[in-house]
Short mmCIF file of C-alpha atoms in Angstrom, two decimals:
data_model
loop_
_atom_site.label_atom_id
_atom_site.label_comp_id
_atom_site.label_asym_id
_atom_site.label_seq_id
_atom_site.Cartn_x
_atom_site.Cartn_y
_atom_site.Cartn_z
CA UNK D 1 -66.98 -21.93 -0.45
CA UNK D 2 -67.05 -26.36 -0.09
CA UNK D 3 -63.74 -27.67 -2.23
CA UNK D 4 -66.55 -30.45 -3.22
CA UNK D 5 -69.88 -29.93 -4.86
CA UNK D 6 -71.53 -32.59 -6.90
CA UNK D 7 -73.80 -31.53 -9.49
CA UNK D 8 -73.39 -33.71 -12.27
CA UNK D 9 -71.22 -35.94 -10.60
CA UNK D 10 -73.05 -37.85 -7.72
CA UNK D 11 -71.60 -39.84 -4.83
CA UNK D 12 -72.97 -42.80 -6.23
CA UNK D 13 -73.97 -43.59 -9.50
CA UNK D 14 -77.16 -43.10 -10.90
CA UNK D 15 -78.29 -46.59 -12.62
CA UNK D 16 -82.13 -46.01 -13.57
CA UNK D 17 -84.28 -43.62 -14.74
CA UNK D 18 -86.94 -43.74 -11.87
CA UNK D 19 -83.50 -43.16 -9.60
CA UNK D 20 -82.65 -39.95 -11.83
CA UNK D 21 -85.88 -38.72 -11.70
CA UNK D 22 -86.30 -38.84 -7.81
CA UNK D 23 -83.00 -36.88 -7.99
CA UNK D 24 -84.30 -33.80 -9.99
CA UNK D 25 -83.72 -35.47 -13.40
CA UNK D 26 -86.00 -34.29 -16.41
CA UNK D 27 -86.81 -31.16 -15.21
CA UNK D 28 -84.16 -29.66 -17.51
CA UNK D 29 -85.70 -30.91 -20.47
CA UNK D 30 -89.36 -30.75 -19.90
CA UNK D 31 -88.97 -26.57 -19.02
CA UNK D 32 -87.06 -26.71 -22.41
CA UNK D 33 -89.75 -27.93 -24.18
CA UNK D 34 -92.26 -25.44 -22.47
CA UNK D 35 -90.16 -22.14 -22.76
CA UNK D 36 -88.67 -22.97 -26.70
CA UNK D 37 -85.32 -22.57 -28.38
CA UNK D 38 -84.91 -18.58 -27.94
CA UNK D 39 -85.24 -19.15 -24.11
CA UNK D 40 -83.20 -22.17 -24.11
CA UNK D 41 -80.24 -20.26 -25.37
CA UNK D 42 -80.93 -17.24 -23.31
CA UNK D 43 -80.28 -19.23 -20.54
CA UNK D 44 -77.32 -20.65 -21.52
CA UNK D 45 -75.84 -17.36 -22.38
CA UNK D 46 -77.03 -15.54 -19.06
CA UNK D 47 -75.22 -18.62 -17.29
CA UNK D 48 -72.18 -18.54 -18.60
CA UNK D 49 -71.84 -22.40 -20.15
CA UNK D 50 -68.38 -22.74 -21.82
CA UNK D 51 -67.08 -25.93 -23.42
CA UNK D 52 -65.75 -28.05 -21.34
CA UNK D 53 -63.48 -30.21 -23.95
CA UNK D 54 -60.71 -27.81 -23.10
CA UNK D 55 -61.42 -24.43 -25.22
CA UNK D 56 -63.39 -23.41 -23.04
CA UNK D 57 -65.46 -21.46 -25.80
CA UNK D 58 -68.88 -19.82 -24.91
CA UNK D 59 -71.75 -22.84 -25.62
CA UNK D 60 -74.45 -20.49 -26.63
CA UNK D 61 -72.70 -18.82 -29.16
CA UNK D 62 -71.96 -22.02 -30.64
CA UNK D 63 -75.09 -23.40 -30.59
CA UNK D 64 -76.19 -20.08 -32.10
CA UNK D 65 -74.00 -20.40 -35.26
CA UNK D 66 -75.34 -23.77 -36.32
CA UNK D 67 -78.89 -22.05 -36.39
CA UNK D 68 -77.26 -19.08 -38.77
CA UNK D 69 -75.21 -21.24 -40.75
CA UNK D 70 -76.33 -19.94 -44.15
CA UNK D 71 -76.10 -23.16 -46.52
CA UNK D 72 -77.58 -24.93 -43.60
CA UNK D 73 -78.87 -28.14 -45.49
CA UNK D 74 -82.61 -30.17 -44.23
CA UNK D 75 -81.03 -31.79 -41.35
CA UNK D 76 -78.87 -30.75 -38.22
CA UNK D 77 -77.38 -33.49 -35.99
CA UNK D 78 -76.24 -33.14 -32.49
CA UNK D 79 -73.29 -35.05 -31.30
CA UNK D 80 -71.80 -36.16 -27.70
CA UNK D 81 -68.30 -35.94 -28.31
CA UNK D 82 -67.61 -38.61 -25.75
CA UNK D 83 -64.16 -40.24 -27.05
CA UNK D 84 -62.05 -38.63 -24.54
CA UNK D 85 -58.23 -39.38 -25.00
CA UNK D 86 -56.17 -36.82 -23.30
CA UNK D 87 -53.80 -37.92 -21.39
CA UNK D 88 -54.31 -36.86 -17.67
CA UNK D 89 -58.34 -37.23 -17.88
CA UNK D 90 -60.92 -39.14 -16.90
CA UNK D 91 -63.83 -36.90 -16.12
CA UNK D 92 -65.79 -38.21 -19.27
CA UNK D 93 -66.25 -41.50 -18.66
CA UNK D 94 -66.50 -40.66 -14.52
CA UNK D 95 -69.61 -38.85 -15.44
CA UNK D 96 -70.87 -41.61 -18.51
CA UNK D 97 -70.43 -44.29 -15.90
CA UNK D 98 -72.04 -42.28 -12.61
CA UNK D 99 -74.80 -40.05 -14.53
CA UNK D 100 -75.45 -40.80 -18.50
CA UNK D 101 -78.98 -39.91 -18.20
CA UNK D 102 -77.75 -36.02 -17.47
CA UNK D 103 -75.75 -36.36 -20.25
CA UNK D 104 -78.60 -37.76 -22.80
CA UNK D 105 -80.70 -35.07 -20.88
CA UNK D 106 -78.59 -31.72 -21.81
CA UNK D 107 -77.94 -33.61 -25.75
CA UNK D 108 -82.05 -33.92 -25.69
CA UNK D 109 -82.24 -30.00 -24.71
CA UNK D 110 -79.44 -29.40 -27.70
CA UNK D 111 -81.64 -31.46 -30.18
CA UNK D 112 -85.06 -29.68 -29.83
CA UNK D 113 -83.32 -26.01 -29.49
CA UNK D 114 -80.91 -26.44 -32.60
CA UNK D 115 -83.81 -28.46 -34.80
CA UNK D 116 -82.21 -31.75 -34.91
CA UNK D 117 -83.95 -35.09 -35.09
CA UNK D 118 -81.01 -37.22 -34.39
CA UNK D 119 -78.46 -37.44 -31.48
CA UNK D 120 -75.47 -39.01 -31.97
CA UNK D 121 -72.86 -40.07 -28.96
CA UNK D 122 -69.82 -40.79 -30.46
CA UNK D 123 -67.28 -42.99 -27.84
CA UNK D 124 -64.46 -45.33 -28.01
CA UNK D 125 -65.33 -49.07 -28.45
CA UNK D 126 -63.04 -49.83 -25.74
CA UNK D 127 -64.64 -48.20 -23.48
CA UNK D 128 -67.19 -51.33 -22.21
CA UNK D 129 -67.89 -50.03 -19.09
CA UNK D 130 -69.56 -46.53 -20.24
CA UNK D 131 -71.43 -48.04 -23.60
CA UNK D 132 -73.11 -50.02 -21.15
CA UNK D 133 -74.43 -47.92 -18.76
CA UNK D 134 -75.18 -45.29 -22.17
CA UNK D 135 -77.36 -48.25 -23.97
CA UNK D 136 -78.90 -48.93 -20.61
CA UNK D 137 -80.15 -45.12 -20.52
CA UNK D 138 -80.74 -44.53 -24.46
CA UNK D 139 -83.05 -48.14 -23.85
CA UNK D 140 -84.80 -46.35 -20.73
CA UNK D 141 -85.18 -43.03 -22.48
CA UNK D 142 -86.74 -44.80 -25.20
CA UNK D 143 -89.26 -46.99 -23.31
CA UNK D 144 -90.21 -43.55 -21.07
CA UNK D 145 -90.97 -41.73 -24.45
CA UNK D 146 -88.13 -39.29 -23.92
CA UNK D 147 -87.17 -40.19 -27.86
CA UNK D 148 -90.13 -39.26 -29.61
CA UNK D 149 -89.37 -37.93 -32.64
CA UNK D 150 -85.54 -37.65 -31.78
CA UNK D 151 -83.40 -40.54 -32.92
CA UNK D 152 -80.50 -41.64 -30.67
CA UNK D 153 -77.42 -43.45 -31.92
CA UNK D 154 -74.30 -44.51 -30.10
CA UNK D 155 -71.55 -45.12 -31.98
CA UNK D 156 -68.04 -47.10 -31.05
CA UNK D 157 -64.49 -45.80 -32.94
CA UNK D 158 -60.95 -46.73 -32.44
CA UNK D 159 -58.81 -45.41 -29.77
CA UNK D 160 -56.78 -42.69 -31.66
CA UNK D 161 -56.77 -39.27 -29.68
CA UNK D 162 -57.27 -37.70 -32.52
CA UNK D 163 -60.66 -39.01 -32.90
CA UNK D 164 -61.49 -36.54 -29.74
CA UNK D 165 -60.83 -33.36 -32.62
CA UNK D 166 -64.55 -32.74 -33.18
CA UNK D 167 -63.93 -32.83 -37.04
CA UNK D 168 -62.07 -35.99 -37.13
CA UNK D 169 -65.31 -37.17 -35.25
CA UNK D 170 -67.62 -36.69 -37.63
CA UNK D 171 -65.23 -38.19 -39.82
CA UNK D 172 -65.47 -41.45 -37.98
CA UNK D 173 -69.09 -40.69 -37.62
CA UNK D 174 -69.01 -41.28 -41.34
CA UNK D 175 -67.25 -44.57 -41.54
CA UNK D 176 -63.52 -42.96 -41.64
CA UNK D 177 -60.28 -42.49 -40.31
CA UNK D 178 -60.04 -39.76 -37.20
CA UNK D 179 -58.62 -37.49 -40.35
CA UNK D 180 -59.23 -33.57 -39.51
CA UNK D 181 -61.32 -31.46 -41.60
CA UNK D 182 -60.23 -27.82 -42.49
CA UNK D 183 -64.10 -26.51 -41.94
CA UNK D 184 -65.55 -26.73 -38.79
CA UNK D 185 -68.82 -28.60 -37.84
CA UNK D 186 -71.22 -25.68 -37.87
CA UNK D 187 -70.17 -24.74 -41.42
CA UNK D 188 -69.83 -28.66 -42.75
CA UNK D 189 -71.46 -31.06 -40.59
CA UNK D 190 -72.00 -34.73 -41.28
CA UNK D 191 -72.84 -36.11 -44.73
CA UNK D 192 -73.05 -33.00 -46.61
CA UNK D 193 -73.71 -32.93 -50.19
CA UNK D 194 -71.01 -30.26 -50.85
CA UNK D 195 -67.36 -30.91 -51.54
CA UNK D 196 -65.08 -29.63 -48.25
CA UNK D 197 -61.50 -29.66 -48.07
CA UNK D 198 -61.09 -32.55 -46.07
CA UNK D 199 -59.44 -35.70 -46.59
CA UNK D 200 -62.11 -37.24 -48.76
CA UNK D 201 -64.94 -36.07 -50.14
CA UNK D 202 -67.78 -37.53 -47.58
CA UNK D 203 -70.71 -39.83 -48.51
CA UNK D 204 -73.66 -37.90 -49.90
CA UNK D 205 -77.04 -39.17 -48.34
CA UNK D 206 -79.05 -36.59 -50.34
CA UNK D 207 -80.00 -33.99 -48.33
CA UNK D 208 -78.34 -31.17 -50.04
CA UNK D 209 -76.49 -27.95 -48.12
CA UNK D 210 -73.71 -28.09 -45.55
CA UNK D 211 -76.04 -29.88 -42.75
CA UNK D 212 -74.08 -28.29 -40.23
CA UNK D 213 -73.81 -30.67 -37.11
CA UNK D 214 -73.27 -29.30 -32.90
CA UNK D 215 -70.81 -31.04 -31.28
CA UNK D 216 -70.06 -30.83 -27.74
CA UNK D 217 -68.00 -32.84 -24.86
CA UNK D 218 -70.07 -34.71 -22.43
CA UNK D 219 -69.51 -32.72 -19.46
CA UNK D 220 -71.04 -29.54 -21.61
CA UNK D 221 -74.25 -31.54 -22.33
CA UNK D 222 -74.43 -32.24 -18.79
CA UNK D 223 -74.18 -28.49 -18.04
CA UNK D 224 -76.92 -27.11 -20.03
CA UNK D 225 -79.20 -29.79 -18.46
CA UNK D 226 -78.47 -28.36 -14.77
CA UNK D 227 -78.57 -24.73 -16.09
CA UNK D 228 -82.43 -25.81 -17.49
CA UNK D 229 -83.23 -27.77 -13.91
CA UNK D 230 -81.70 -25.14 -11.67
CA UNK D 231 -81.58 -21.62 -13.80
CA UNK D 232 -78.66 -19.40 -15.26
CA UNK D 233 -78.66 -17.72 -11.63
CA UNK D 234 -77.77 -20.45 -9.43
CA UNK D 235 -75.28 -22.18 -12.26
CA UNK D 236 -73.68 -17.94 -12.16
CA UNK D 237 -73.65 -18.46 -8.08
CA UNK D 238 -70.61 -20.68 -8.56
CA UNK D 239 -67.25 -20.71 -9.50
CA UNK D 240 -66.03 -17.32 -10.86
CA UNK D 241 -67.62 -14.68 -12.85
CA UNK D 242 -65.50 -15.35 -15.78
CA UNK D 243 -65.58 -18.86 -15.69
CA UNK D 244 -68.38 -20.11 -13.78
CA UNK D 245 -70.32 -23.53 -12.96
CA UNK D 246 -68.55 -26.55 -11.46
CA UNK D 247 -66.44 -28.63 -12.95
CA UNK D 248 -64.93 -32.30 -12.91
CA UNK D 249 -60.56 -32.82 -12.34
CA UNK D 250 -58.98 -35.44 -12.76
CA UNK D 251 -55.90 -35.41 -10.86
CA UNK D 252 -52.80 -38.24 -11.32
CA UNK D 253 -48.92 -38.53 -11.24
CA UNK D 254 -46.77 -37.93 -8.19
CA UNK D 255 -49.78 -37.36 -5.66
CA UNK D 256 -50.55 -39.58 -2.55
CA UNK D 257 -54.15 -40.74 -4.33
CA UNK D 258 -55.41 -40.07 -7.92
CA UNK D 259 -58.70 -38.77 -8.66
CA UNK D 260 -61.40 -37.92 -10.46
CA UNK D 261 -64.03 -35.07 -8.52
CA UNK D 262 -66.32 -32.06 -9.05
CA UNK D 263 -65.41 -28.58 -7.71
CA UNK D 264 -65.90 -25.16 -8.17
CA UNK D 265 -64.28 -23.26 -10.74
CA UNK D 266 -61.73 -20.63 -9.41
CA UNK D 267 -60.17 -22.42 -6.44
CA UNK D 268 -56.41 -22.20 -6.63
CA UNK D 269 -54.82 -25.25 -8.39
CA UNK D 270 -53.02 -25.88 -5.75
CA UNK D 271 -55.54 -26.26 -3.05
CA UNK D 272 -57.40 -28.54 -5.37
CA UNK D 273 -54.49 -30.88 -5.57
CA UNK D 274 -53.27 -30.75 -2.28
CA UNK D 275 -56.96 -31.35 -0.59
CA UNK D 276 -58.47 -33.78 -3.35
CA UNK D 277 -55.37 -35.49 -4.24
CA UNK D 278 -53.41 -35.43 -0.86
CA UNK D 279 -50.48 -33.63 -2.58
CA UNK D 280 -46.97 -35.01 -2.94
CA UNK D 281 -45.24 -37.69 -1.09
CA UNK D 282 -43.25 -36.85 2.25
CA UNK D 283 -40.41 -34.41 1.60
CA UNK D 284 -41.28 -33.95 -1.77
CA UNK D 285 -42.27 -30.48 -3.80
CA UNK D 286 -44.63 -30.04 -6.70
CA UNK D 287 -41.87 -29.04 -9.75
CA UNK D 288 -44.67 -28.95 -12.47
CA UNK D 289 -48.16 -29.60 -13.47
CA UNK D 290 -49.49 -30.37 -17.22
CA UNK D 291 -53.00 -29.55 -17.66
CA UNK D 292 -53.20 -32.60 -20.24
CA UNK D 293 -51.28 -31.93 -23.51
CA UNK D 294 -52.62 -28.76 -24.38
CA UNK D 295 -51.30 -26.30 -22.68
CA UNK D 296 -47.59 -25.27 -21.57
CA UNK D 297 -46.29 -26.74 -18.05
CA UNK D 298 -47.48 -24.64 -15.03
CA UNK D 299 -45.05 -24.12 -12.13
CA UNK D 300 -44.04 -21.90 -9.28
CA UNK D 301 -46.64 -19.57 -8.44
CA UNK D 302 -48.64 -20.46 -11.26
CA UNK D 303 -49.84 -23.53 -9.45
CA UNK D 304 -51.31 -20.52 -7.43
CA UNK D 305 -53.53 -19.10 -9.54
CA UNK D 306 -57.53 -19.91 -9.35
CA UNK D 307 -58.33 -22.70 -11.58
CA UNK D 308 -60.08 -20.74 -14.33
CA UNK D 309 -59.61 -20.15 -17.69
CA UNK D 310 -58.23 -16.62 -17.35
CA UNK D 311 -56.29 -17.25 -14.91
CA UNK D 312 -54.20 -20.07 -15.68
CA UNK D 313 -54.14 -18.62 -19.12
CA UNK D 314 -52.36 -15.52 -17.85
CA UNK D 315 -50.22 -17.72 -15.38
CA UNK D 316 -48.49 -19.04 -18.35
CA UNK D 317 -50.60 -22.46 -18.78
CA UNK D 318 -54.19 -23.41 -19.69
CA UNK D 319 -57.09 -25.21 -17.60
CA UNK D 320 -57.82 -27.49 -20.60
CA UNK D 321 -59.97 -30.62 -19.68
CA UNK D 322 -59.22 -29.58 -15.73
CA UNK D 323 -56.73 -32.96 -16.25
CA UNK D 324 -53.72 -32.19 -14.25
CA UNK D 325 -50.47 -34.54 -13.98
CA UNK D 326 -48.67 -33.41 -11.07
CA UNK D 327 -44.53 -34.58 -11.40
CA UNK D 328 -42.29 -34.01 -8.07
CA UNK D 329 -39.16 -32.41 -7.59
CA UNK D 330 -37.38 -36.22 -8.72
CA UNK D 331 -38.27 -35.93 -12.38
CA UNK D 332 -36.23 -34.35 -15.35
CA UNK D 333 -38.99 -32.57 -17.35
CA UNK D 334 -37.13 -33.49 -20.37
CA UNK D 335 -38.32 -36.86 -20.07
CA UNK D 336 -41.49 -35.54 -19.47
CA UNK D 337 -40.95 -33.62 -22.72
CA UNK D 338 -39.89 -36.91 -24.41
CA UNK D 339 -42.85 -38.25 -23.44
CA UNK D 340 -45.24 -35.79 -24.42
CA UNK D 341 -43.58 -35.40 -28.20
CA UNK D 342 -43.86 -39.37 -28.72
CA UNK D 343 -47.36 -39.65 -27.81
CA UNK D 344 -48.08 -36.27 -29.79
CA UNK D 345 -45.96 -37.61 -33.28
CA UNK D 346 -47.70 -41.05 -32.89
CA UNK D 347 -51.18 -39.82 -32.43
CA UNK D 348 -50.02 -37.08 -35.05
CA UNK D 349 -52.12 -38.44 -38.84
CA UNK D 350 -49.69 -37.89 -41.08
CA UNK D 351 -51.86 -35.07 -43.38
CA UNK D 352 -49.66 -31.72 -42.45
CA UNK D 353 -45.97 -33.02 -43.51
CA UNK D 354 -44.99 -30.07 -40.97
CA UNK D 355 -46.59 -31.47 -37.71
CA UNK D 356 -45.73 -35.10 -38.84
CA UNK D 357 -41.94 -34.61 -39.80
CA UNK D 358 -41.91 -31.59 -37.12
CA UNK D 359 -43.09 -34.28 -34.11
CA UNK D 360 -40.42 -36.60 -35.01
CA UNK D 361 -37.16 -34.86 -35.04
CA UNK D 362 -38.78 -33.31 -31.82
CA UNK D 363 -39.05 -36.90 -30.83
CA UNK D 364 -35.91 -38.10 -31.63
CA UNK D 365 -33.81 -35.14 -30.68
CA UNK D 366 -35.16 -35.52 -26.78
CA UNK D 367 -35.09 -39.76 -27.39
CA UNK D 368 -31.33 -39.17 -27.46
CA UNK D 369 -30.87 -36.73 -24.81
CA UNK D 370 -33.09 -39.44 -22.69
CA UNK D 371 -31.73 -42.80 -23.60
CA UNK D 372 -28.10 -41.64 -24.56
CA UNK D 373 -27.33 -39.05 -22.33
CA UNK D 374 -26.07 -37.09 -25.11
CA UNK D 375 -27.67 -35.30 -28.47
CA UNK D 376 -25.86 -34.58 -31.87
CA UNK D 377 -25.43 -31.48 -33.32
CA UNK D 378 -27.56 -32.05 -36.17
CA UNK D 379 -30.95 -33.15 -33.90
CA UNK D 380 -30.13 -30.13 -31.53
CA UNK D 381 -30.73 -28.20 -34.33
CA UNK D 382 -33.44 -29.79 -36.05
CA UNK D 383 -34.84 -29.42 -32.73
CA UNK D 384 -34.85 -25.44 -32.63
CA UNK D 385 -35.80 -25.53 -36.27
CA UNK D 386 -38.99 -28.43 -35.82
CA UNK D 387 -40.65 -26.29 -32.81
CA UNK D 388 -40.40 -23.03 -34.47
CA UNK D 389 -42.07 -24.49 -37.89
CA UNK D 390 -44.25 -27.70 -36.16
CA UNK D 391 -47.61 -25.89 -36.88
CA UNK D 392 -47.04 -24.94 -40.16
CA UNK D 393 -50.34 -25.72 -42.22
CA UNK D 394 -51.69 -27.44 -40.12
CA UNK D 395 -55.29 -28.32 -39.82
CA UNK D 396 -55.58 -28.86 -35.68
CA UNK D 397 -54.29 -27.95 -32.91
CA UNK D 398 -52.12 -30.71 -32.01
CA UNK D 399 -49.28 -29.24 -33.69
CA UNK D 400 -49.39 -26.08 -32.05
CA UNK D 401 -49.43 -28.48 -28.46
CA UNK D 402 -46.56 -29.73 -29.64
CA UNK D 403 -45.06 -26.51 -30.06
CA UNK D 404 -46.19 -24.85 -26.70
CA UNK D 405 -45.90 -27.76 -24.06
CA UNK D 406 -42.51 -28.57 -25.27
CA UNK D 407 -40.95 -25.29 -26.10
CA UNK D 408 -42.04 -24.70 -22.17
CA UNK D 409 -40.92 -27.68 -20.93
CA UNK D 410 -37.10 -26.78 -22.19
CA UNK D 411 -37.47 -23.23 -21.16
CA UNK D 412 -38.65 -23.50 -17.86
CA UNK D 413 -36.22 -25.98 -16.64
CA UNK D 414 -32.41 -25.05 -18.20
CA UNK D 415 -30.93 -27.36 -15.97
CA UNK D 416 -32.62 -30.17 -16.68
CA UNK D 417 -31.73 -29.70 -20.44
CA UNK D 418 -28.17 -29.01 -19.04
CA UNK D 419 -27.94 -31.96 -16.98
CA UNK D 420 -29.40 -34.55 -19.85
CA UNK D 421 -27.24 -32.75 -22.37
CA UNK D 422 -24.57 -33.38 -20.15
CA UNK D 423 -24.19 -36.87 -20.76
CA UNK D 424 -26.76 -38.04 -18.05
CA UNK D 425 -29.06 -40.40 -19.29
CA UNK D 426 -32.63 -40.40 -17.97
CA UNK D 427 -36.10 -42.15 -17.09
CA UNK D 428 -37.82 -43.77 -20.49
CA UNK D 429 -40.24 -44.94 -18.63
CA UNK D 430 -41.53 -41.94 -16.69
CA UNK D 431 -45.20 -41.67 -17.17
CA UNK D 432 -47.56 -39.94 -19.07
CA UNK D 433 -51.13 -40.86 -18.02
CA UNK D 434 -53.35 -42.01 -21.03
CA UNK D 435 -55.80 -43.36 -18.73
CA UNK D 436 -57.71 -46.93 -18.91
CA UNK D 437 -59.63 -46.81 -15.08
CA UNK D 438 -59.39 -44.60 -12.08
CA UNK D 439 -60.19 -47.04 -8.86
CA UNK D 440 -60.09 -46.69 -5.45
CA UNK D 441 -57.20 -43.49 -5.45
CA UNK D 442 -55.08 -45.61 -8.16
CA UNK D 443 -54.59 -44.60 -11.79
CA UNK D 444 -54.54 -47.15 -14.84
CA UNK D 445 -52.32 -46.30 -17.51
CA UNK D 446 -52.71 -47.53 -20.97
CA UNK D 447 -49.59 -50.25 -20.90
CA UNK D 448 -49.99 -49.99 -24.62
CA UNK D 449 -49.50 -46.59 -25.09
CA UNK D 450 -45.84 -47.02 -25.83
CA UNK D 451 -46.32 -49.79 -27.95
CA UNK D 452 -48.13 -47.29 -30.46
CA UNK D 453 -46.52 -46.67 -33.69
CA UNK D 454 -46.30 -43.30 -35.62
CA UNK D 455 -48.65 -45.42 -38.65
CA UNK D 456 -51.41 -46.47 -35.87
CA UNK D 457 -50.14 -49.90 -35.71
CA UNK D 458 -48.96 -51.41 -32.53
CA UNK D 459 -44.86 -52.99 -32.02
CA UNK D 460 -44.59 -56.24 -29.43
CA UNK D 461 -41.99 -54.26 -27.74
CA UNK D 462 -41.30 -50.79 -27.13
CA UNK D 463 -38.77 -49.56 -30.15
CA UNK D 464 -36.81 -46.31 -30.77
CA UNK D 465 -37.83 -43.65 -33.41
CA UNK D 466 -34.12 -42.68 -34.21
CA UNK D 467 -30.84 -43.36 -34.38
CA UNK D 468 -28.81 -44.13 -31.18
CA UNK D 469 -25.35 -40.90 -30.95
CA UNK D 470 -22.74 -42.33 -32.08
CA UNK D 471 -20.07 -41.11 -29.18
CA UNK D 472 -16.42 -40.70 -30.34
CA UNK D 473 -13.54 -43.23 -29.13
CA UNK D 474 -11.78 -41.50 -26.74
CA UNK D 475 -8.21 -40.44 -27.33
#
């Protein structure tokens, strides 16, 4: 079985619809249109599709419950969740900038299978490069007549990661903050007449019932568009039978080259970091790999394990987004940890007191053992106390990443805990890669990333969240 395979992601990119056509584009959606909605998602569900935002959970079954929604109001929207944030990744806007018209393709097969007039891709305004190869397709889909009777609306939101939760999308969707709903889309979709327990109350355009709205990542659209061109058999014929179809990595951290390439599910991790991303420098181990910030560290013979969901599940981690930052055997994963708890309590909006106060004294327990070399009593404590209660009430799932990435971090690496605690003081600037740009085998990191503030607002300079230990005079 080839490492590479490129599917959805092409050697070169794709920038005109006569050039995506030649290349087997808008098959998908014309045999869509011929065989209707029960055979659409048939297909999907003989294939195999699963999300690929990082859940991993089955796409026909999800597209299934926004057709049985029972207070389903007089209009369904489908929406391109494409405001990818997690640290690590960069397969969205790979595939936005190399193939958008797949993309548009698979959201087009969602639209007419689900009964929606209106597509709506929802990315980050920062993102300049992929808006403008997306208004360059939604303009040649239109012109073509691939929009009749479909509406299709990109819009641009801020650059918060929780904007990514697909409830806090539609909240932006809506003209608000990234705030997470308690009900899910398929149950309370976007601008529903009925009160939810969200933040605020919604604007009410009229249309009565829930109007429950699909949302899916980019690289799931994509998916259902090559399952339609190429049938559930040949999309079963790779990867694994659990978890099969291609997918897109994004590799970064200690590695000779970063990158960002399509491969089968179910190769081990390893091989698919030591082949696509060279491995580690000369004399140098792999000590751990984060799958993003969703899932606890993988090491040992974890990195083993084929790169499925099952598998890395039951190796003690999580595939995720397929994002994996790879740290050598010179880093002290508790300034990884650090790390990973400040961007968590920044990005963290303040409505579950739990996660908000939880991610801080998280924070500021492993800023001292980081910057000081040394941690009081009290924050070693709070500490113990914070992960256990973190995802109390809470309303996503970033407290409970919080929880599990960090409580593995400290347990899987004692002596790094020992040898911070032990007065040494380590790295603050280790990285964490929120990613701007992949080029050329070198990773872009967000330089303002640390700059962030737990209110949204951005410092000049880097500042501490706590306190710095007080250390007694010696005697």
């Amino acid at each position: 079985m080839s490492m590479r395979t490129f599917h959805a992601l092409p050697d070169a990119p794709i920038t005109s619809l006569p050039s995506f056509l030649e290349a087997g584009g808008g098959l998908g959606l014309r045999r869509a249109l011929e065989s209707g909605p029960a055979a659409v998602l048939d297909a999907i569900d003989e294939a195999g599709v699963r999300g690929r935002g990082g859940a991993g959970f089955p796409t026909g079954r999800k597209w299934r419950s926004v057709l049985s929604e029972p207070t389903r109001g007089d209009r369904v929207d489908v929406v391109v969740n494409a405001a990818e944030g997690e640290p690590g990744t960069f397969k969205d806007r790979a595939l936005l900038r190399a193939n958008p018209y797949l993309v548009l393709e698979g959201a087009l097969v969602a639209a007419h299978t689900v009964g929606a007039s209106r597509v709506i891709v929802a990315t980050k305004a920062a993102y300049a490069t992929e808006l403008s190869a997306l208004e360059r397709a939604v303009g040649e889909l239109r012109e073509a007549g691939w929009l009749d009777g479909v509406e299709v609306v990109v819009v641009r939101g801020p650059d918060h990661y929780l904007y990514g939760e697909e409830t806090a999308l539609l909240e932006v969707i809506e003209g608000e903050e990234p705030l997470p709903r308690h009900l899910p889309p398929y149950q309370y979709g976007l601008f529903s007449a009925e009160p939810q327990l969200g933040w605020s109350a919604g604007t009410d355009d009229g249309s009565g019932g829930s109007n429950p709205s699909l949302v899916n990542n980019v690289e799931t659209y994509a998916h259902v568009a090559l399952v339609m061109q190429h049938g559930s058999e040949w999309y079963r014929s790779l990867g694994a039978d659990s978890s099969p179809g291609p997918t897109i990595v994004t590799i970064t951290g200690d590695v000779r080259r970063a990158v960002v390439a399509e491969v089968e599910l179910g190769h081990p991790l390893r091989e698919v970091i030591d082949e696509l991303a060279g491995g580690v420098g000369p004399g140098r181990r792999i000590k751990a790999v984060l799958s993003g910030v969703s899932n606890p560290v993988l090491v040992g013979d974890a990195l083993d394990a084929p790169m499925t969901y099952e598998a890395l599940a039951a190796a003690g981690g999580g595939l995720g987004s397929a994002g994996f930052v790879v740290y050598d055997d010179t880093r002290n994963m508790v300034d990884v940890a650090h790390q990973v708890s400040r961007f968590l309590h920044v990005e963290s909006c303040g409505q579950c007191n739990a996660c908000k106060g939880g991610t801080f004294d998280i924070t500021v327990a492993l800023e001292q053992l980081v910057l000081d070399g040394e941690i009081s009593e009290r924050a070693l404590w709070r500490l113990r106390r914070s992960l256990e209660t973190v995802t109390d009430g809470g309303r996503c799932y970033l407290p409970v990443q919080e929880q599990r990435l960090i409580t593995s971090l400290l347990q899987r690496f004692p002596d790094d805990l020992d040898e911070r605690a032990g007065g040494a003081p380590g790295d603050p600037d280790v990285v964490l890669p929120k990613l701007v740009d992949l080029v050329d085998g070198v990773a872009v990191v967000d330089a303002e990333m640390l700059l962030k503030q737990p209110d949204w607002t951005y410092a000049e300079t880097p500042v501490r969240l706590g306190p710095r230990v007080v250390r007694e005079p010696a005697v």
